[in-house]
Short mmCIF file of C-alpha atoms in Angstrom, two decimals:
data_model
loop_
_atom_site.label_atom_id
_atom_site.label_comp_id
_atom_site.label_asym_id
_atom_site.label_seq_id
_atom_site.Cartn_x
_atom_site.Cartn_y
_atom_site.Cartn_z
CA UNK A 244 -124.29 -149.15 -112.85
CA UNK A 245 -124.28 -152.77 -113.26
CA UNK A 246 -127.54 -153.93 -113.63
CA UNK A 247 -127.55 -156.06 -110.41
CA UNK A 248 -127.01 -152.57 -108.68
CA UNK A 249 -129.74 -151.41 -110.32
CA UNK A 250 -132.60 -153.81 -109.13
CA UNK A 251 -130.89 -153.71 -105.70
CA UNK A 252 -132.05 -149.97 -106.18
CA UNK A 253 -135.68 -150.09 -106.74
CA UNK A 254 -136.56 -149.60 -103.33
CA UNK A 255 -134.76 -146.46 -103.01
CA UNK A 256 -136.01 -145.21 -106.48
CA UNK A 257 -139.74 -145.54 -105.10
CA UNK A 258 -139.12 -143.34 -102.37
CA UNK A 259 -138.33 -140.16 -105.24
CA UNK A 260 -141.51 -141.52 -106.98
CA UNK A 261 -143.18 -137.71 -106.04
CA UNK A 262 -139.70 -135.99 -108.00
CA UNK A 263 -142.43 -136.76 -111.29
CA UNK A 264 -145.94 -136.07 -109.53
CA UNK A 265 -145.89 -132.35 -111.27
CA UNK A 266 -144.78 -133.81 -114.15
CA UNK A 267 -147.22 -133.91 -117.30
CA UNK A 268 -146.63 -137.36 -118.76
CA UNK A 269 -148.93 -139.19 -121.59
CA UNK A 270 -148.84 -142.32 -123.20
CA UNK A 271 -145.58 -144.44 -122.98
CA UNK A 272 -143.21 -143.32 -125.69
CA UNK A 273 -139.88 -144.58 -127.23
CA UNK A 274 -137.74 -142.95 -123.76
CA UNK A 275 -140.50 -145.58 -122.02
CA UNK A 276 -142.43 -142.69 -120.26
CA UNK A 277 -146.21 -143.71 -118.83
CA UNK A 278 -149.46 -142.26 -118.53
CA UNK A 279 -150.78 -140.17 -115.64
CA UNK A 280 -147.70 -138.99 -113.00
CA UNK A 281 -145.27 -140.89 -114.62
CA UNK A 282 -144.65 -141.88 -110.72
CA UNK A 283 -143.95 -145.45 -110.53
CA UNK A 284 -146.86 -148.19 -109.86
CA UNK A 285 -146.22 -148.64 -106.15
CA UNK A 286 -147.74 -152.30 -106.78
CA UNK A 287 -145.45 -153.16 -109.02
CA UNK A 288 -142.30 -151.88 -108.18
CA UNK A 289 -141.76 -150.04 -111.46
CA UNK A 290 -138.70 -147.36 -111.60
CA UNK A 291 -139.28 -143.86 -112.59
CA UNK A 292 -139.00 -142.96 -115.63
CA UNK A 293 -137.81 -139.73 -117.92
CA UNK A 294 -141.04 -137.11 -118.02
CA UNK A 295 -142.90 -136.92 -121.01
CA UNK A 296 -141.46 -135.06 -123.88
CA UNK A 297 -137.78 -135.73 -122.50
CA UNK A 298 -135.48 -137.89 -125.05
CA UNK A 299 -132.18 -139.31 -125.22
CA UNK A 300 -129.50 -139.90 -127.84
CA UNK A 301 -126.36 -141.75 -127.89
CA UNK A 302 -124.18 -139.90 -130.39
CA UNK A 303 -119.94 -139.56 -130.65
CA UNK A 304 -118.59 -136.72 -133.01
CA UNK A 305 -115.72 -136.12 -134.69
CA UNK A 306 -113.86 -134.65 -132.08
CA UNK A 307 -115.00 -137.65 -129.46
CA UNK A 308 -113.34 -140.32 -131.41
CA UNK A 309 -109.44 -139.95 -130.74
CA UNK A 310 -110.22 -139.81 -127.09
CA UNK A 311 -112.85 -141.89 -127.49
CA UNK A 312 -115.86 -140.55 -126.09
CA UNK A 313 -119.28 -139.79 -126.64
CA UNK A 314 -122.14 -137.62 -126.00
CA UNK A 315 -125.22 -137.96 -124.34
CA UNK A 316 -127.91 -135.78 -126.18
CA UNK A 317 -130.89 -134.56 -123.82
CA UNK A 318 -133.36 -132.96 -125.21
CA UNK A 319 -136.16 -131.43 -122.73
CA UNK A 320 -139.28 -131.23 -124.68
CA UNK A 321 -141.28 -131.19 -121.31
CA UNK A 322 -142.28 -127.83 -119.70
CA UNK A 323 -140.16 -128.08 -116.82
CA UNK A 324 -136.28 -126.97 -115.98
CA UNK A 325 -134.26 -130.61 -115.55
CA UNK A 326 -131.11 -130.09 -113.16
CA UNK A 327 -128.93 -133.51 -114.63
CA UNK A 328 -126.42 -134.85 -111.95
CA UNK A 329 -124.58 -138.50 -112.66
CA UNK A 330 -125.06 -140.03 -116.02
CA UNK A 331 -124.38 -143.46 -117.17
CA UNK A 332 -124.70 -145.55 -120.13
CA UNK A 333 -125.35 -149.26 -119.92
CA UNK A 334 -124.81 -151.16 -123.02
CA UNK A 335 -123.61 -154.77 -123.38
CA UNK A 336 -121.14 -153.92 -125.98
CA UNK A 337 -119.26 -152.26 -123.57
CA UNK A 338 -117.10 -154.42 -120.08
CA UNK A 339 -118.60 -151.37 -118.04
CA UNK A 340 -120.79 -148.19 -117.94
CA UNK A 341 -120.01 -144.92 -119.34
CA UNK A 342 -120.05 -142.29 -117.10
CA UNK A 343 -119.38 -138.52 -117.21
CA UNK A 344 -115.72 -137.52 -118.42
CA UNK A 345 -116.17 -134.80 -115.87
CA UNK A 346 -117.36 -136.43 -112.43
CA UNK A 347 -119.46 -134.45 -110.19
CA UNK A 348 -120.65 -132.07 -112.59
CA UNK A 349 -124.36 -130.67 -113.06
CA UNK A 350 -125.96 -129.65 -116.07
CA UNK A 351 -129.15 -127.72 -116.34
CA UNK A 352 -131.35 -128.28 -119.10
CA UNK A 353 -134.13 -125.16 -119.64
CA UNK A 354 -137.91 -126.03 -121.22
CA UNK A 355 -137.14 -126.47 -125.47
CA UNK A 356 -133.49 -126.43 -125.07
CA UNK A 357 -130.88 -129.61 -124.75
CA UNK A 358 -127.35 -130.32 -123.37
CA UNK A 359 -125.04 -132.98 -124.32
CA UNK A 360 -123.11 -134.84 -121.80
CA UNK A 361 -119.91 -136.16 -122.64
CA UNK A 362 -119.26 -139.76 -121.29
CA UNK A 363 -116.18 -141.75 -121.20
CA UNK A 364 -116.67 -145.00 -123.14
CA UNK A 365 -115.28 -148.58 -121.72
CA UNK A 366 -113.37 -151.09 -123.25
CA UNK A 367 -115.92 -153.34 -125.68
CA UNK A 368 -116.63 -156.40 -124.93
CA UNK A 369 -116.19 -158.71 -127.78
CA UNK A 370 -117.97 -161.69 -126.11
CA UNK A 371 -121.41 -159.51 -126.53
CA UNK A 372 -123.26 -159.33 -130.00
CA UNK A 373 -123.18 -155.95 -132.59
CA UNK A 374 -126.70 -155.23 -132.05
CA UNK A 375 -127.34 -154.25 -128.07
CA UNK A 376 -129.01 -151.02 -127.55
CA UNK A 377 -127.96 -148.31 -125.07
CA UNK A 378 -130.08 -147.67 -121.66
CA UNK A 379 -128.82 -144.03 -120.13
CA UNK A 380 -129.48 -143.69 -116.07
CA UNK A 381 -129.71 -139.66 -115.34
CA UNK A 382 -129.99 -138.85 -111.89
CA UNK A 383 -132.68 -135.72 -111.76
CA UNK A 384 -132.68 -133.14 -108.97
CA UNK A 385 -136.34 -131.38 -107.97
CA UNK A 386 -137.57 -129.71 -105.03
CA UNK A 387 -139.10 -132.99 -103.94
CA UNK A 388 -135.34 -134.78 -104.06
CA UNK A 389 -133.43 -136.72 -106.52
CA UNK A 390 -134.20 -140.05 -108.64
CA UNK A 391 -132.85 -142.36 -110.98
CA UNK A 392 -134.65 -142.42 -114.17
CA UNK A 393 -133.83 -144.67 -117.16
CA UNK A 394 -134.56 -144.71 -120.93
CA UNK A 395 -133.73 -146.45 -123.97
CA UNK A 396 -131.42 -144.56 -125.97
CA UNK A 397 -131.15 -144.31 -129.68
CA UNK A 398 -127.65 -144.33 -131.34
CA UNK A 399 -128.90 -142.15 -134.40
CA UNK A 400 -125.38 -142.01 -136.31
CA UNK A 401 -125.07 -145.43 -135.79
CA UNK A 402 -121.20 -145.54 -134.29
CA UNK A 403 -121.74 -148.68 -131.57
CA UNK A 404 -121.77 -151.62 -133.58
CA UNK A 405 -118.91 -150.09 -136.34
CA UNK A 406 -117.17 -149.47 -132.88
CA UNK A 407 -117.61 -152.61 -131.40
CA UNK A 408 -116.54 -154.51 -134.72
CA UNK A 409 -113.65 -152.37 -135.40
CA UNK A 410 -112.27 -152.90 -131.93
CA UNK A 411 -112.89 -155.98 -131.23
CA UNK A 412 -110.97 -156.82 -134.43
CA UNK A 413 -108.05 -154.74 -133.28
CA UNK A 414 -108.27 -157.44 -130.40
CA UNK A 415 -107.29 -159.89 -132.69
CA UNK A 416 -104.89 -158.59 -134.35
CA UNK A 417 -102.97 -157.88 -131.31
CA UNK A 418 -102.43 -161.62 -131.16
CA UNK A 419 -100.13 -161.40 -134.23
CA UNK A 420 -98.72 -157.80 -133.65
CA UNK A 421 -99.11 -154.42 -132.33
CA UNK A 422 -98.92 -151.22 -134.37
CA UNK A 423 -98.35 -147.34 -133.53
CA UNK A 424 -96.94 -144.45 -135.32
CA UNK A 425 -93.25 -144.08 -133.49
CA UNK A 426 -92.39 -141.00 -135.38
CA UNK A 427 -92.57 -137.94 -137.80
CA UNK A 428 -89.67 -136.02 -139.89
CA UNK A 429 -90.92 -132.85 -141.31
CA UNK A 430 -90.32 -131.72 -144.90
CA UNK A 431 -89.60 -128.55 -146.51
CA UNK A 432 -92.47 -127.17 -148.66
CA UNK A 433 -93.24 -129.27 -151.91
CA UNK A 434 -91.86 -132.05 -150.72
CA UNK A 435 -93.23 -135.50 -148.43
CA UNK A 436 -92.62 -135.65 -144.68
CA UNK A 437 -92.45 -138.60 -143.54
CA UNK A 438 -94.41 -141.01 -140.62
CA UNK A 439 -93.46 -143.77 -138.88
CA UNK A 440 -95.36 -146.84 -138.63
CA UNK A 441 -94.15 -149.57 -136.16
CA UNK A 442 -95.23 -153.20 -136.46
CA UNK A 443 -94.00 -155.47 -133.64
CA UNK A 444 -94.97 -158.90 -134.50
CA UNK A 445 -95.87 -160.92 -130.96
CA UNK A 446 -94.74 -164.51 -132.22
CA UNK A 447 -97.87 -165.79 -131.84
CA UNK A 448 -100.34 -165.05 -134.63
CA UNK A 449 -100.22 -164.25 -138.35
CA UNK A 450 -102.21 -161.20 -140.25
CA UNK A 451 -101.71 -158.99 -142.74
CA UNK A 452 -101.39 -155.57 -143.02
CA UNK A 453 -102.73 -154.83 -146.45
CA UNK A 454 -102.45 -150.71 -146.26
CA UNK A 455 -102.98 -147.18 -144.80
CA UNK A 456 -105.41 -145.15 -146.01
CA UNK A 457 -105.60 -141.32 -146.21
CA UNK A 458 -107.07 -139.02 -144.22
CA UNK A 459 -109.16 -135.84 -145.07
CA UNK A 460 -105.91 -133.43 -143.84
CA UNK A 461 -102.71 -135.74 -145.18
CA UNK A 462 -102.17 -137.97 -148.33
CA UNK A 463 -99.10 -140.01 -149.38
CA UNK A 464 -98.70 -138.60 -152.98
CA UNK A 465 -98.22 -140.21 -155.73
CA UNK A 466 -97.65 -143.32 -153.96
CA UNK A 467 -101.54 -143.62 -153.59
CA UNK A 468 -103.08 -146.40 -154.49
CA UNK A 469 -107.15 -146.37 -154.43
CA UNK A 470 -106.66 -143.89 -151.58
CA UNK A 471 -104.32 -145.83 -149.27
CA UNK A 472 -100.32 -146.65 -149.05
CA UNK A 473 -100.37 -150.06 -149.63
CA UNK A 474 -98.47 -152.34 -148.14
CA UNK A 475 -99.15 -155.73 -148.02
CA UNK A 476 -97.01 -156.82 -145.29
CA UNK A 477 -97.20 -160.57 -143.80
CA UNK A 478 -96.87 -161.19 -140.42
CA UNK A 479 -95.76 -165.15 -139.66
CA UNK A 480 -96.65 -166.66 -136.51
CA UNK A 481 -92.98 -166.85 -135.65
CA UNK A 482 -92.01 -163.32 -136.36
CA UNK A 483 -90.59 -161.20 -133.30
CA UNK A 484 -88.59 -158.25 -134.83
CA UNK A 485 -90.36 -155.17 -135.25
CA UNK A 486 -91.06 -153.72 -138.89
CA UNK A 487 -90.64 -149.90 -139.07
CA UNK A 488 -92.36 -148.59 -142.40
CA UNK A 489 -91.93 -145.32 -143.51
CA UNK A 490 -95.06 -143.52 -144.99
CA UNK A 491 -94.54 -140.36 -147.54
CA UNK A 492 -96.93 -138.07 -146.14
CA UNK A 493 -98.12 -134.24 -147.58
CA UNK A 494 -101.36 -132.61 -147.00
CA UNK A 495 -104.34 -133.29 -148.56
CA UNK A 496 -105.19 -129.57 -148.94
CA UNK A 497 -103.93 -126.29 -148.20
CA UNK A 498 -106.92 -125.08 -146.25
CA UNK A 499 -106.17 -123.28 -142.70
CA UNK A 500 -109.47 -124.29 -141.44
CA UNK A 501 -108.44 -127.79 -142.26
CA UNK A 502 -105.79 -127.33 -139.50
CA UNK A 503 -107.83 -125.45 -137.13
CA UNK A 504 -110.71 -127.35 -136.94
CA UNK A 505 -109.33 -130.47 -137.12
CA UNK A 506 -110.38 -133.83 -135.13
CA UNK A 507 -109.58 -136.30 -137.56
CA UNK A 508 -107.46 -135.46 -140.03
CA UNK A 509 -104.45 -137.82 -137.86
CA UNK A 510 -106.18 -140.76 -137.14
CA UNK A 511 -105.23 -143.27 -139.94
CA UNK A 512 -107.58 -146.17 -141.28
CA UNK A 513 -105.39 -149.28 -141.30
CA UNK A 514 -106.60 -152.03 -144.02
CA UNK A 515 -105.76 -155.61 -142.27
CA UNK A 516 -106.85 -159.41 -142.92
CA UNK A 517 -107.15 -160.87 -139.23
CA UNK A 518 -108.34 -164.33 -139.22
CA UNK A 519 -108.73 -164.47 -143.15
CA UNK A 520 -111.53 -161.86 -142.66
CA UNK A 521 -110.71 -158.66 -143.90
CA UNK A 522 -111.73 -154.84 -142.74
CA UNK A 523 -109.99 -151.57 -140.81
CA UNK A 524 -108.84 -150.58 -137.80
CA UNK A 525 -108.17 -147.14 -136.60
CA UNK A 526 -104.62 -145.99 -135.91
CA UNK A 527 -103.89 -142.44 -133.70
CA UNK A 528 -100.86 -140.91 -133.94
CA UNK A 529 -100.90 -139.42 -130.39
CA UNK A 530 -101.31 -135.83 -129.23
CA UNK A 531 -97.34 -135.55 -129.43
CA UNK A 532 -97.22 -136.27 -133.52
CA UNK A 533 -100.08 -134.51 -133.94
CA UNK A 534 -99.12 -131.48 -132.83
CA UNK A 535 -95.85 -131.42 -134.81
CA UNK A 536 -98.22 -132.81 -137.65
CA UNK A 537 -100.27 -129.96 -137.98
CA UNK A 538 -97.67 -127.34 -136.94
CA UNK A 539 -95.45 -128.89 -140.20
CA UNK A 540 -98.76 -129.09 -142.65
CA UNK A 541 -99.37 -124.61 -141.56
CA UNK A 542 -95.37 -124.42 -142.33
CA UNK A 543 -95.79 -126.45 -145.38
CA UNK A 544 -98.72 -124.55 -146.80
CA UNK A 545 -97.62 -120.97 -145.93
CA UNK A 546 -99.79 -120.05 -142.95
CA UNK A 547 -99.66 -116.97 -141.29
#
């Protein structure tokens, strides 16, 4: 919710102010939390916030990152059942909010136990600074009706502002050229398959894409150098034809857990200099590849 929305909902948020009256809250707390009720000051027009012993995280695993999501960690350290209806996550690194992949849904959270709430994330924006901090908005159901109640949430692995640089730096380079894995051959066992990597130079920018780095599933072989593929490939400012590079690829290990459990073992890390400044990008290869990806590295290594 935009945060205009917000104020323009004060009024309505006072009216749920007795959802927190049998709520045991102390002294105000990092998830901003007050003394007494934790009902709002009706003088001065103070929004609800989470009961005492209730904290939030903003957190993105493994698996979150090709679809690029994250989770929204609840933990209910107060003595009372919390029924969680819409979630959202205000941060100015982001255009918008991030709200619930799964609209609609309801999650109950028990006395000692927590839920996590996965949350579509926006496009960044990359007119905002790296260090913002993320506000979550969970709408709580009681007896007495439902509020909106807002906290300060920590980012405890850290994954905004390594977000927010690496994308907005992907901006950039999209000036000079875009880039996408465009297709897979498979190999027989012992020997490399090969990937695809498509770079289609706009005509506008330059940049360079200095290499691609290995992943904790696939490798490029011997032609590893300091654990990437390099490359080293110019783009000019009047470049328009698209560069198709062809990446020796074998598995890292032969591990069938490796393939079953994995969430990251396709997205590349993609060393570029954008702007003379240089750092990574990430690179997915799709759920298409992917699939043939893994199905070739179980054939490759004997599976089943």
């Amino acid at each position: 919710m935009p945060r205009a929305r917000a104020r323009r909902s004060v009024a309505v948020l006072l009216a749920g102010a007795l959802l927190l009256a049998g709520c045991a809250v102390g002294p105000t707390g990092t998830n901003g939390t007050r003394g007494a009720s934790g009902s709002p000051d009706a003088t001065s027009g103070v929004a609800p916030t989470l009961p005492a012993g209730v904290t939030v995280e903003l957190v993105q695993l493994r698996a979150d990152v090709a679809p690029r999501q994250a989770q929204v960690h609840v933990t209910n350290g107060s003595d009372q059942t919390l029924t969680i209806g819409e979630v959202r996550v205000e941060d100015p690194r982001f255009e918008g909010p991030a709200t619930r992949v799964v609209a609609g849904r309801t999650s109950t959270v028990p006395a000692g136990r927590s839920v996590d709430v996965r949350v579509q994330l926006p496009d960044v924006d990359c007119s905002a600074p790296e260090d913002g901090e993320p506000e979550v908005m969970l709408e709580l159901d009681s007896a007495s009706g439902r509020a909106e109640m807002t906290a300060s949430a920590t980012d405890p692995l850290g994954f905004v502002a390594p977000l927010h640089e690496r994308e907005c730096r992907e901006e950039r380079l999209t000036d000079a050229a875009a880039l996408a894995f465009t297709g897979f051959q498979e190999s027989a066992p012992g020997e490399a398959a090969v990937l695809e990597l498509t770079v289609t130079p706009t005509g506008e920018g330059e940049a360079t894409i200095a290499g691609v780095q290995a992943t904790n599933l696939l490798d490029f072989g011997p032609a590893s150098v300091d654990g990437a593929y390099p490359l080293d490939l110019s783009i000019a400012a009047s470049g328009t034809e698209p560069i198709v590079v062809e990446l020796p690829l074998v598995p890292f290990r032969c591990d069938p857990h490796a393939v079953q459990e994995d969430k990251r073992g396709t997205i590349f890390d993609v060393r570029v200099v954008v702007e003379g400044e240089p750092g990574e990008i990430e690179l997915f290869v799709g759920d298409e590849l992917r699939g043939r990806i893994l199905s070739w590295v179980a054939a490759w290594c004997g599976f089943g």
